[in-house]
GROMACS .gro file of C-alpha atoms in nm:
model
  493
    1MET     CA    1   9.276   1.575  16.740
    2SER     CA    2   9.412   1.280  16.953
    3ILE     CA    3   9.455   0.932  16.855
    4LEU     CA    4   9.285   0.806  17.175
    5PRO     CA    5   9.023   1.061  17.356
    6GLY     CA    6   9.152   1.136  17.689
    7ILE     CA    7   9.503   1.095  17.639
    8ASN     CA    8   9.843   1.197  17.461
    9ASP     CA    9   9.963   0.996  17.143
   10ASP     CA   10  10.263   0.883  17.331
   11CYS     CA   11  10.021   0.669  17.613
   12ALA     CA   12   9.759   0.615  17.291
   13LEU     CA   13  10.057   0.424  17.120
   14ALA     CA   14  10.193   0.249  17.420
   15VAL     CA   15   9.846   0.075  17.470
   16ILE     CA   16   9.801  -0.055  17.085
   17ALA     CA   17  10.090  -0.196  17.107
   18GLN     CA   18   9.940  -0.420  17.440
   19LEU     CA   19   9.626  -0.506  17.207
   20ASP     CA   20   9.571  -0.839  17.111
   21LYS     CA   21   9.429  -0.847  16.659
   22PRO     CA   22   9.017  -0.778  16.731
   23SER     CA   23   9.046  -0.457  17.003
   24LEU     CA   24   9.297  -0.314  16.729
   25ALA     CA   25   9.048  -0.375  16.452
   26ALA     CA   26   8.768  -0.214  16.706
   27VAL     CA   27   9.046   0.097  16.804
   28SER     CA   28   9.131   0.189  16.408
   29GLN     CA   29   8.724   0.168  16.376
   30THR     CA   30   8.715   0.515  16.594
   31SER     CA   31   8.890   0.791  16.344
   32LYS     CA   32   9.109   0.827  16.111
   33LEU     CA   33   9.382   0.910  16.293
   34ALA     CA   34   9.352   0.570  16.552
   35PHE     CA   35   9.354   0.411  16.136
   36HIS     CA   36   9.689   0.472  16.098
   37ALA     CA   37   9.827   0.479  16.420
   38VAL     CA   38   9.709   0.096  16.423
   39GLY     CA   39   9.787  -0.021  16.086
   40PRO     CA   40  10.138  -0.101  16.120
   41TYR     CA   41  10.038  -0.342  16.439
   42LEU     CA   42   9.813  -0.520  16.267
   43VAL     CA   43  10.027  -0.617  16.013
   44GLN     CA   44  10.328  -0.730  16.191
   45ASP     CA   45  10.204  -1.044  16.275
   46VAL     CA   46  10.011  -1.177  16.051
   47ALA     CA   47   9.890  -1.569  15.963
   48LEU     CA   48   9.681  -1.606  15.630
   49THR     CA   49   9.509  -1.932  15.552
   50ARG     CA   50   9.131  -1.838  15.416
   51SER     CA   51   9.153  -1.837  15.091
   52GLU     CA   52   9.328  -1.654  14.813
   53GLU     CA   53   9.113  -1.354  14.807
   54GLN     CA   54   9.236  -1.284  15.195
   55VAL     CA   55   9.638  -1.314  15.084
   56LEU     CA   56   9.499  -1.034  14.818
   57GLY     CA   57   9.361  -0.938  15.006
   58PHE     CA   58   9.648  -0.814  15.282
   59CYS     CA   59   9.906  -0.763  15.019
   60ARG     CA   60   9.663  -0.448  14.839
   61TYR     CA   61   9.612  -0.347  15.209
   62VAL     CA   62   9.957  -0.299  15.315
   63LEU     CA   63  10.064  -0.193  14.940
   64ALA     CA   64   9.803   0.077  14.987
   65HIS     CA   65   9.934   0.268  15.320
   66ASN     CA   66  10.270   0.177  15.283
   67LEU     CA   67  10.292  -0.076  15.561
   68ALA     CA   68  10.560  -0.365  15.423
   69ASN     CA   69  10.804  -0.237  15.598
   70THR     CA   70  10.667  -0.325  15.927
   71VAL     CA   71  10.515  -0.659  15.884
   72ARG     CA   72  10.776  -0.916  16.088
   73HIS     CA   73  10.572  -1.196  16.090
   74LEU     CA   74  10.418  -1.332  15.769
   75TYR     CA   75  10.258  -1.718  15.728
   76ILE     CA   76  10.084  -1.796  15.416
   77ASP     CA   77   9.893  -2.207  15.407
   78SER     CA   78   9.655  -2.399  15.307
   79PRO     CA   79   9.288  -2.378  15.451
   80ASP     CA   80   9.328  -2.665  15.616
   81THR     CA   81   9.666  -2.835  15.715
   82SER     CA   82   9.544  -3.032  15.992
   83VAL     CA   83   9.491  -3.429  15.843
   84ALA     CA   84   9.709  -3.476  16.082
   85ARG     CA   85   9.490  -3.464  16.385
   86LEU     CA   86   9.508  -3.778  16.396
   87GLU     CA   87   9.913  -3.765  16.419
   88TYR     CA   88  10.118  -3.683  16.697
   89VAL     CA   89  10.322  -3.455  16.526
   90SER     CA   90  10.389  -3.359  16.153
   91SER     CA   91  10.699  -3.287  15.908
   92ALA     CA   92  10.663  -2.886  15.841
   93THR     CA   93  10.752  -2.974  15.496
   94TYR     CA   94  10.478  -3.235  15.451
   95SER     CA   95  10.199  -2.991  15.409
   96ARG     CA   96  10.057  -3.119  15.073
   97PHE     CA   97   9.669  -3.075  15.059
   98SER     CA   98   9.398  -3.078  14.774
   99ASN     CA   99   9.298  -2.780  14.891
  100ALA     CA  100   9.607  -2.559  14.923
  101LEU     CA  101   9.600  -2.177  14.764
  102LYS     CA  102   9.622  -2.168  14.402
  103PRO     CA  103   9.930  -1.884  14.408
  104ALA     CA  104   9.873  -1.729  14.096
  105GLN     CA  105   9.536  -1.529  14.230
  106PHE     CA  106   9.761  -1.288  14.434
  107ALA     CA  107  10.174  -1.435  14.354
  108SER     CA  108  10.227  -1.062  14.222
  109ALA     CA  109  10.095  -0.822  14.519
  110LEU     CA  110  10.299  -1.095  14.711
  111ALA     CA  111  10.589  -1.023  14.538
  112ASP     CA  112  10.549  -0.680  14.534
  113VAL     CA  113  10.537  -0.678  14.942
  114LEU     CA  114  10.819  -0.878  14.957
  115GLU     CA  115  11.018  -0.628  14.741
  116ARG     CA  116  10.953  -0.416  15.058
  117THR     CA  117  10.930  -0.593  15.336
  118THR     CA  118  11.327  -0.474  15.446
  119LYS     CA  119  11.258  -0.622  15.866
  120LEU     CA  120  11.093  -0.947  15.788
  121GLU     CA  121  11.149  -1.210  16.054
  122SER     CA  122  10.991  -1.519  15.946
  123LEU     CA  123  10.854  -1.586  15.653
  124ASP     CA  124  10.576  -1.944  15.652
  125LEU     CA  125  10.521  -2.022  15.315
  126GLY     CA  126  10.290  -2.303  15.296
  127VAL     CA  127  10.198  -2.269  14.959
  128ASN     CA  128  10.339  -2.435  14.580
  129VAL     CA  129  10.627  -2.246  14.541
  130GLU     CA  130  10.716  -2.372  14.250
  131GLU     CA  131  10.376  -2.249  14.114
  132LEU     CA  132  10.419  -1.899  14.317
  133ILE     CA  133  10.767  -1.838  14.121
  134LYS     CA  134  10.681  -1.929  13.771
  135CYS     CA  135  10.366  -1.734  13.836
  136GLU     CA  136  10.560  -1.400  13.936
  137PRO     CA  137  10.975  -1.480  13.893
  138ARG     CA  138  11.009  -1.129  14.076
  139VAL     CA  139  10.933  -1.350  14.397
  140ALA     CA  140  11.247  -1.468  14.369
  141PRO     CA  141  11.467  -1.209  14.401
  142ALA     CA  142  11.275  -1.035  14.679
  143LEU     CA  143  11.371  -1.304  14.891
  144ILE     CA  144  11.682  -1.301  14.830
  145ALA     CA  145  11.701  -0.915  14.823
  146ASN     CA  146  11.505  -0.942  15.144
  147PRO     CA  147  11.521  -1.262  15.352
  148PRO     CA  148  11.339  -1.279  15.625
  149SER     CA  149  11.615  -1.257  15.947
  150ALA     CA  150  11.508  -1.596  16.202
  151LYS     CA  151  11.293  -1.803  16.006
  152LEU     CA  152  11.164  -1.970  15.660
  153ARG     CA  153  10.978  -2.201  15.546
  154LEU     CA  154  10.881  -2.314  15.138
  155LEU     CA  155  10.696  -2.568  15.006
  156ASP     CA  156  10.685  -2.785  14.671
  157VAL     CA  157  11.048  -2.602  14.566
  158GLY     CA  158  11.038  -2.763  14.167
  159LYS     CA  159  11.307  -2.730  13.931
  160THR     CA  160  11.244  -2.390  13.892
  161ALA     CA  161  11.234  -2.259  14.233
  162HIS     CA  162  11.559  -2.452  14.341
  163LEU     CA  163  11.790  -2.228  14.005
  164ALA     CA  164  11.625  -1.925  14.110
  165LEU     CA  165  11.729  -1.943  14.513
  166ARG     CA  166  12.024  -2.110  14.476
  167SER     CA  167  12.173  -1.773  14.598
  168LEU     CA  168  11.935  -1.717  14.879
  169ARG     CA  169  12.053  -1.620  15.210
  170SER     CA  170  11.890  -1.866  15.417
  171PRO     CA  171  11.801  -1.751  15.791
  172PRO     CA  172  11.917  -2.006  16.132
  173HIS     CA  173  11.583  -2.165  16.107
  174LEU     CA  174  11.490  -2.365  15.744
  175ILE     CA  175  11.195  -2.562  15.634
  176LEU     CA  176  11.286  -2.662  15.348
  177GLY     CA  177  11.026  -2.924  15.076
  178GLU     CA  178  11.025  -3.051  14.767
  179ASP     CA  179  10.828  -3.128  14.520
  180ASN     CA  180  10.790  -3.475  14.429
  181GLY     CA  181  10.765  -3.420  14.011
  182ILE     CA  182  11.167  -3.313  14.064
  183HIS     CA  183  11.245  -3.696  14.158
  184ARG     CA  184  11.070  -3.845  13.826
  185PRO     CA  185  11.311  -4.061  13.608
  186GLU     CA  186  11.247  -3.781  13.375
  187GLY     CA  187  11.384  -3.512  13.571
  188ASP     CA  188  11.739  -3.361  13.565
  189THR     CA  189  11.814  -3.482  13.924
  190GLU     CA  190  12.128  -3.381  13.856
  191VAL     CA  191  12.099  -3.018  13.814
  192LEU     CA  192  11.926  -2.961  14.084
  193ARG     CA  193  12.123  -3.193  14.321
  194ALA     CA  194  12.380  -2.925  14.215
  195ALA     CA  195  12.140  -2.602  14.320
  196LEU     CA  196  12.038  -2.750  14.633
  197LEU     CA  197  12.403  -2.812  14.734
  198GLU     CA  198  12.524  -2.521  14.634
  199PHE     CA  199  12.203  -2.328  14.822
  200LEU     CA  200  12.278  -2.622  15.159
  201SER     CA  201  12.659  -2.569  15.120
  202ALA     CA  202  12.687  -2.169  15.160
  203ASN     CA  203  12.447  -2.122  15.426
  204ALA     CA  204  12.570  -2.441  15.670
  205GLU     CA  205  12.747  -2.242  15.860
  206ARG     CA  206  12.432  -2.051  15.930
  207LEU     CA  207  12.180  -2.278  16.051
  208ARG     CA  208  12.089  -2.333  16.394
  209VAL     CA  209  11.728  -2.510  16.340
  210ILE     CA  210  11.600  -2.711  15.979
  211ASP     CA  211  11.370  -2.933  15.929
  212LEU     CA  212  11.377  -3.068  15.533
  213ASP     CA  213  11.228  -3.312  15.315
  214GLU     CA  214  11.314  -3.656  15.356
  215ALA     CA  215  11.464  -3.667  14.991
  216ILE     CA  216  11.679  -3.415  15.049
  217TYR     CA  217  11.815  -3.547  15.388
  218LYS     CA  218  11.939  -3.906  15.123
  219THR     CA  219  12.176  -3.646  14.909
  220LEU     CA  220  12.335  -3.510  15.205
  221ASP     CA  221  12.377  -3.907  15.304
  222GLN     CA  222  12.615  -3.931  14.956
  223ARG     CA  223  12.798  -3.587  14.997
  224ALA     CA  224  13.056  -3.460  15.242
  225LEU     CA  225  12.893  -3.169  15.365
  226ARG     CA  226  12.849  -3.064  15.754
  227PHE     CA  227  12.619  -2.837  15.933
  228PRO     CA  228  12.854  -2.796  16.231
  229ASN     CA  229  12.595  -2.574  16.398
  230VAL     CA  230  12.247  -2.740  16.366
  231GLU     CA  231  12.112  -2.783  16.765
  232MET     CA  232  11.737  -2.878  16.677
  233ILE     CA  233  11.658  -3.143  16.380
  234THR     CA  234  11.318  -3.214  16.232
  235ILE     CA  235  11.346  -3.559  16.004
  236PRO     CA  236  11.062  -3.723  15.868
  237GLY     CA  237  11.200  -4.050  15.820
  238LEU     CA  238  11.569  -4.157  15.757
  239ASP     CA  239  11.764  -4.473  15.582
  240MET     CA  240  12.096  -4.371  15.642
  241SER     CA  241  12.259  -4.472  15.961
  242MET     CA  242  12.257  -4.272  16.282
  243GLN     CA  243  12.659  -4.249  16.276
  244THR     CA  244  12.604  -4.051  15.881
  245CYS     CA  245  12.384  -3.844  16.056
  246ALA     CA  246  12.551  -3.771  16.373
  247ARG     CA  247  12.834  -3.685  16.122
  248VAL     CA  248  12.669  -3.446  15.903
  249PHE     CA  249  12.512  -3.274  16.175
  250PRO     CA  250  12.731  -3.318  16.511
  251SER     CA  251  12.611  -3.034  16.754
  252VAL     CA  252  12.231  -3.144  16.764
  253ARG     CA  253  12.032  -3.096  17.067
  254TYR     CA  254  11.707  -3.133  16.982
  255PHE     CA  255  11.646  -3.475  16.794
  256ASN     CA  256  11.258  -3.489  16.624
  257ASN     CA  257  11.159  -3.833  16.420
  258PRO     CA  258  10.772  -3.754  16.350
  259MET     CA  259  10.671  -3.947  16.071
  260THR     CA  260  10.806  -4.306  16.015
  261GLY     CA  261  11.105  -4.416  16.273
  262MET     CA  262  11.427  -4.530  16.120
  263SER     CA  263  11.480  -4.860  16.006
  264ASP     CA  264  11.744  -5.131  16.209
  265HIS     CA  265  11.943  -5.033  15.979
  266ALA     CA  266  11.974  -4.703  16.108
  267ARG     CA  267  12.051  -4.750  16.437
  268SER     CA  268  12.269  -5.061  16.429
  269GLY     CA  269  12.621  -5.096  16.538
  270GLN     CA  270  12.593  -4.786  16.819
  271HIS     CA  271  12.661  -4.824  17.159
  272GLY     CA  272  12.734  -4.509  17.284
  273PRO     CA  273  12.630  -4.140  17.298
  274LEU     CA  274  12.626  -4.010  16.924
  275TRP     CA  275  12.559  -3.634  17.040
  276ARG     CA  276  12.731  -3.503  17.373
  277ASP     CA  277  12.472  -3.324  17.475
  278LEU     CA  278  12.136  -3.423  17.327
  279ARG     CA  279  11.844  -3.252  17.551
  280SER     CA  280  11.562  -3.388  17.420
  281ALA     CA  281  11.443  -3.683  17.218
  282GLU     CA  282  11.083  -3.649  17.014
  283GLY     CA  283  10.916  -3.865  16.772
  284MET     CA  284  10.803  -4.251  16.770
  285GLY     CA  285  10.862  -4.494  17.040
  286ASN     CA  286  11.106  -4.712  16.923
  287ILE     CA  287  11.409  -4.415  16.774
  288VAL     CA  288  11.308  -4.201  17.092
  289VAL     CA  289  11.386  -4.477  17.342
  290TRP     CA  290  11.627  -4.626  17.163
  291LEU     CA  291  11.803  -4.258  17.177
  292ALA     CA  292  11.772  -4.213  17.573
  293ARG     CA  293  11.889  -4.503  17.622
  294HIS     CA  294  12.240  -4.385  17.481
  295HIS     CA  295  12.207  -4.058  17.588
  296PRO     CA  296  12.226  -3.994  17.962
  297THR     CA  297  12.213  -3.570  17.897
  298VAL     CA  298  11.871  -3.669  17.788
  299ARG     CA  299  11.599  -3.452  17.935
  300ARG     CA  300  11.306  -3.422  17.717
  301LEU     CA  301  11.088  -3.740  17.606
  302HIS     CA  302  10.774  -3.718  17.419
  303MET     CA  303  10.674  -3.990  17.222
  304TRP     CA  304  10.411  -4.042  16.959
  305MET     CA  305  10.403  -4.358  16.914
  306GLN     CA  306  10.387  -4.687  17.179
  307TYR     CA  307  10.712  -4.811  17.194
  308GLY     CA  308  10.755  -5.181  17.136
  309TYR     CA  309  10.358  -5.112  16.943
  310ARG     CA  310  10.357  -5.502  16.795
  311GLY     CA  311  10.557  -5.646  17.092
  312THR     CA  312  10.501  -5.796  17.399
  313ARG     CA  313  10.313  -5.777  17.745
  314ASP     CA  314  10.632  -5.609  17.934
  315ALA     CA  315  10.773  -5.354  17.607
  316PHE     CA  316  10.665  -5.084  17.898
  317GLY     CA  317  10.842  -5.167  18.134
  318GLN     CA  318  11.176  -5.136  17.935
  319VAL     CA  319  11.048  -4.814  17.897
  320CYS     CA  320  11.084  -4.738  18.237
  321ASP     CA  321  11.373  -4.868  18.259
  322VAL     CA  322  11.496  -4.599  18.020
  323LEU     CA  323  11.312  -4.334  18.214
  324ARG     CA  324  11.458  -4.438  18.527
  325ALA     CA  325  11.800  -4.356  18.394
  326ARG     CA  326  11.738  -4.054  18.289
  327PRO     CA  327  11.629  -3.734  18.453
  328ILE     CA  328  11.341  -3.659  18.282
  329VAL     CA  329  11.217  -3.346  18.305
  330SER     CA  330  10.931  -3.261  18.028
  331LEU     CA  331  10.728  -3.626  17.919
  332GLY     CA  332  10.528  -3.736  17.649
  333MET     CA  333  10.342  -4.017  17.623
  334ALA     CA  334  10.108  -4.144  17.339
  335VAL     CA  335   9.828  -4.378  17.451
  336GLU     CA  336   9.624  -4.608  17.207
  337ILE     CA  337   9.289  -4.686  17.312
  338PRO     CA  338   9.218  -5.041  17.173
  339ASP     CA  339   8.924  -5.181  16.975
  340ASP     CA  340   8.574  -5.154  17.181
  341ASP     CA  341   8.566  -5.485  17.424
  342HIS     CA  342   8.205  -5.493  17.488
  343ASN     CA  343   8.286  -5.729  17.736
  344ALA     CA  344   8.574  -5.604  17.922
  345PRO     CA  345   8.482  -5.374  18.240
  346PHE     CA  346   8.335  -5.015  18.212
  347SER     CA  347   8.712  -4.901  18.309
  348GLY     CA  348   9.030  -4.783  18.218
  349GLN     CA  349   9.154  -5.078  18.302
  350TRP     CA  350   9.112  -5.205  17.946
  351LEU     CA  351   9.222  -4.875  17.804
  352VAL     CA  352   9.522  -4.965  17.618
  353GLN     CA  353   9.705  -5.268  17.450
  354PRO     CA  354   9.738  -5.569  17.656
  355HIS     CA  355  10.120  -5.495  17.676
  356PHE     CA  356   9.972  -5.170  17.855
  357GLU     CA  357   9.756  -5.245  18.061
  358MET     CA  358   9.701  -4.961  18.345
  359GLY     CA  359   9.800  -5.235  18.613
  360HIS     CA  360  10.167  -5.257  18.471
  361PHE     CA  361  10.130  -4.845  18.297
  362TRP     CA  362  10.060  -4.584  18.468
  363PRO     CA  363  10.198  -4.660  18.861
  364GLY     CA  364  10.511  -4.762  18.659
  365LEU     CA  365  10.546  -4.403  18.489
  366ALA     CA  366  10.504  -4.224  18.797
  367ALA     CA  367  10.765  -4.426  18.951
  368ALA     CA  368  10.998  -4.347  18.635
  369ILE     CA  369  11.012  -4.016  18.622
  370PRO     CA  370  10.992  -3.808  19.011
  371GLN     CA  371  11.139  -3.561  18.820
  372ALA     CA  372  10.862  -3.477  18.584
  373ARG     CA  373  10.737  -3.150  18.556
  374PHE     CA  374  10.590  -3.148  18.223
  375LEU     CA  375  10.295  -3.402  18.113
  376HIS     CA  376  10.219  -3.417  17.780
  377LEU     CA  377   9.965  -3.711  17.747
  378CYS     CA  378   9.770  -3.803  17.390
  379PHE     CA  379   9.497  -4.077  17.371
  380ARG     CA  380   9.450  -4.183  17.022
  381ARG     CA  381   9.132  -4.374  16.893
  382PRO     CA  382   9.076  -4.285  16.488
  383GLY     CA  383   8.739  -4.472  16.503
  384SER     CA  384   8.595  -4.340  16.820
  385THR     CA  385   8.253  -4.468  17.023
  386TYR     CA  386   8.024  -4.397  17.302
  387MET     CA  387   8.248  -4.678  17.466
  388THR     CA  388   8.554  -4.502  17.407
  389LEU     CA  389   8.483  -4.137  17.591
  390GLU     CA  390   8.358  -4.387  17.845
  391VAL     CA  391   8.751  -4.499  17.886
  392LEU     CA  392   8.869  -4.159  17.773
  393PHE     CA  393   8.741  -3.980  18.055
  394ALA     CA  394   8.764  -4.249  18.357
  395ALA     CA  395   9.165  -4.200  18.228
  396LEU     CA  396   9.120  -3.856  18.214
  397THR     CA  397   8.944  -3.814  18.570
  398HIS     CA  398   9.054  -4.100  18.767
  399GLU     CA  399   9.355  -4.295  18.649
  400THR     CA  400   9.607  -4.074  18.526
  401ILE     CA  401   9.541  -3.897  18.849
  402SER     CA  402   9.587  -4.141  19.111
  403SER     CA  403   9.901  -4.203  18.921
  404LEU     CA  404  10.074  -3.848  18.917
  405ASP     CA  405   9.949  -3.714  19.179
  406ALA     CA  406  10.268  -3.857  19.360
  407LEU     CA  407  10.507  -3.671  19.190
  408PRO     CA  408  10.659  -3.414  19.406
  409ASP     CA  409  10.655  -3.191  19.170
  410PRO     CA  410  10.393  -3.148  18.841
  411ARG     CA  411  10.408  -2.811  18.709
  412TYR     CA  412  10.195  -2.829  18.312
  413VAL     CA  413   9.977  -3.086  18.194
  414LEU     CA  414   9.831  -3.090  17.858
  415LEU     CA  415   9.592  -3.386  17.812
  416ARG     CA  416   9.477  -3.453  17.453
  417TYR     CA  417   9.209  -3.692  17.317
  418ILE     CA  418   9.273  -3.740  16.926
  419GLY     CA  419   9.054  -3.885  16.704
  420HIS     CA  420   8.641  -3.857  16.537
  421MET     CA  421   8.365  -3.977  16.695
  422ALA     CA  422   8.160  -4.310  16.487
  423ARG     CA  423   7.917  -4.201  16.267
  424ALA     CA  424   7.599  -4.405  16.382
  425ASP     CA  425   7.756  -4.277  16.744
  426GLN     CA  426   7.723  -3.915  16.702
  427ALA     CA  427   7.355  -3.919  16.816
  428ARG     CA  428   7.383  -4.093  17.110
  429VAL     CA  429   7.726  -3.896  17.214
  430HIS     CA  430   7.536  -3.528  17.135
  431ASP     CA  431   7.198  -3.645  17.397
  432SER     CA  432   7.452  -3.821  17.677
  433GLN     CA  433   7.705  -3.492  17.742
  434GLY     CA  434   7.554  -3.496  18.088
  435ALA     CA  435   7.698  -3.814  18.166
  436PHE     CA  436   8.022  -3.712  18.125
  437PRO     CA  437   8.271  -3.454  18.301
  438SER     CA  438   8.260  -3.097  18.164
  439GLN     CA  439   8.542  -2.881  18.086
  440GLU     CA  440   8.575  -2.736  18.462
  441ASP     CA  441   8.522  -3.034  18.579
  442VAL     CA  442   8.840  -3.176  18.402
  443PHE     CA  443   9.065  -2.921  18.520
  444SER     CA  444   8.905  -2.850  18.874
  445LEU     CA  445   9.008  -3.200  18.948
  446TRP     CA  446   9.293  -3.181  18.838
  447PHE     CA  447   9.420  -2.863  19.056
  448SER     CA  448   9.241  -2.938  19.364
  449ARG     CA  449   9.427  -3.357  19.342
  450ILE     CA  450   9.797  -3.102  19.221
  451SER     CA  451   9.891  -2.877  19.491
  452SER     CA  452  10.205  -2.809  19.273
  453LEU     CA  453  10.009  -2.767  18.943
  454GLU     CA  454  10.015  -2.410  18.783
  455TYR     CA  455   9.850  -2.449  18.454
  456HIS     CA  456   9.661  -2.731  18.251
  457GLU     CA  457   9.581  -2.755  17.906
  458LEU     CA  458   9.269  -2.903  17.729
  459ASP     CA  459   9.253  -3.057  17.385
  460LEU     CA  460   9.005  -3.198  17.407
  461LYS     CA  461   8.732  -3.174  17.049
  462ILE     CA  462   8.467  -3.299  17.177
  463TRP     CA  463   8.087  -3.145  17.175
  464GLY     CA  464   8.210  -2.864  17.022
  465TRP     CA  465   8.482  -2.808  17.318
  466LYS     CA  466   8.780  -2.568  17.209
  467ARG     CA  467   9.154  -2.575  17.367
  468SER     CA  468   9.172  -2.460  17.660
  469TRP     CA  469   9.436  -2.326  17.864
  470TRP     CA  470   9.402  -2.329  18.286
  471ARG     CA  471   9.657  -2.159  18.541
  472ARG     CA  472   9.649  -2.172  18.887
  473GLN     CA  473   9.677  -1.763  18.969
  474PRO     CA  474   9.819  -1.678  19.344
  475LEU     CA  475   9.578  -1.373  19.503
  476ASN     CA  476   9.903  -1.279  19.697
  477ASP     CA  477  10.203  -1.348  19.527
  478ARG     CA  478  10.448  -1.162  19.737
  479PRO     CA  479  10.833  -1.295  19.797
  480GLY     CA  480  10.911  -1.501  19.999
  481LYS     CA  481  10.579  -1.653  20.053
  482ASN     CA  482  10.561  -2.039  20.010
  483PRO     CA  483  10.336  -2.130  19.669
  484TYR     CA  484  10.198  -2.412  19.724
  485GLY     CA  485  10.050  -2.264  20.088
  486MET     CA  486   9.862  -1.993  19.961
  487HIS     CA  487   9.514  -1.961  19.855
  488ARG     CA  488   9.514  -1.905  19.478
  489ARG     CA  489   9.227  -1.863  19.217
  490ILE     CA  490   9.165  -2.101  18.881
  491ILE     CA  491   9.183  -1.836  18.554
  492ARG     CA  492   9.115  -1.969  18.234
  493VAL     CA  493   9.385  -1.733  18.013
   0.00000   0.00000   0.00000
């Protein structure tokens, strides 16, 4: 009997390897042979974010069918890790929630799996690792014996975990967050710092991508430790000077400061580039613009809070001056929708704060980024109303396109709305959906107006809309043809 009727087993396995998770699950129910053939593909890449029972069930399935050695990517996290829907970007070390998974129920089974996963590539433990190791000490030696080869994320690491994992060989990508309790005055801070520094020193040459807890960076500020090969760094908030940061991490190319920005002290006293090949700056507006101003090599600039948020009317003019001086290929902008002004016209002209008026903002933006190909625009209003949506759709379908269709070669546009609808306006918004464009209306307008656009992503969680991706696909994709001169269809991907 063959795995799939009508084809030999080699072809069947080739087909199975291309299937998505729902299709794999369906095939596994067709026969016992299919069940065993599909198993390794079902557990190769797994995200467990629902409950302790889900994690335990996965571990038992893997152990019962001897599949631990086929697990490549394992992600375990809280049922809801998106408090940051009102934030633009968040450090992966910040994931402490009241509904976090309690590891006591699955710790022993997970240790059994980790002891057998010799081919693990990435492991995301978005649970309290301190509690996990206290519940099942075998987790630590299992990680030391079989560390993931590419990425490791550990959250809420405390005294027990620090001491148990001090000899762990880290993969190149490390995300490490500490338990807040270890910084209390009664804590044995020196012993913990010694264990942490032993771990980081042993892995300093190996690390390429890091996202560390803010307290860990403060520790590094006081030590002579260097990480010569780190190219991508995420710093939630940092009081050390930028010169010290460049000394500790001399090879940074991708810089992300997502949470609090940096103090004036951190930026003072610098008049030239800190990193000779900085390509990307992402995070709060002030630090991102500061980095772009001092680094001619920057090509990617993503600001998740307005530059000069409390500044003057000409704040964005300063941004445009920096953008014009840099060959920006990828740009991310955050637009704050202000408090509703019922005396203002119902148009995008009052979309943003006074120093971000449309008359100054959008035209200046388009002229400042003639080489931009990738655009990521976030519109944010925590307490949204019906009028907020009027303004939002005016911007999405008219104001923004009118400026950006002048760009010579935009290829990808992401439009995101971040906010919660006020309870008082929910019924009115629900009953008035026909007054606003549909998802199809939005993407159709963008593709029709911007001929070079290839991908369009919509992340507008309104009326149950789900995040969606749209692509312009050539009907006749032959070499040598002008891609913009061909008739092409739009498909959802």
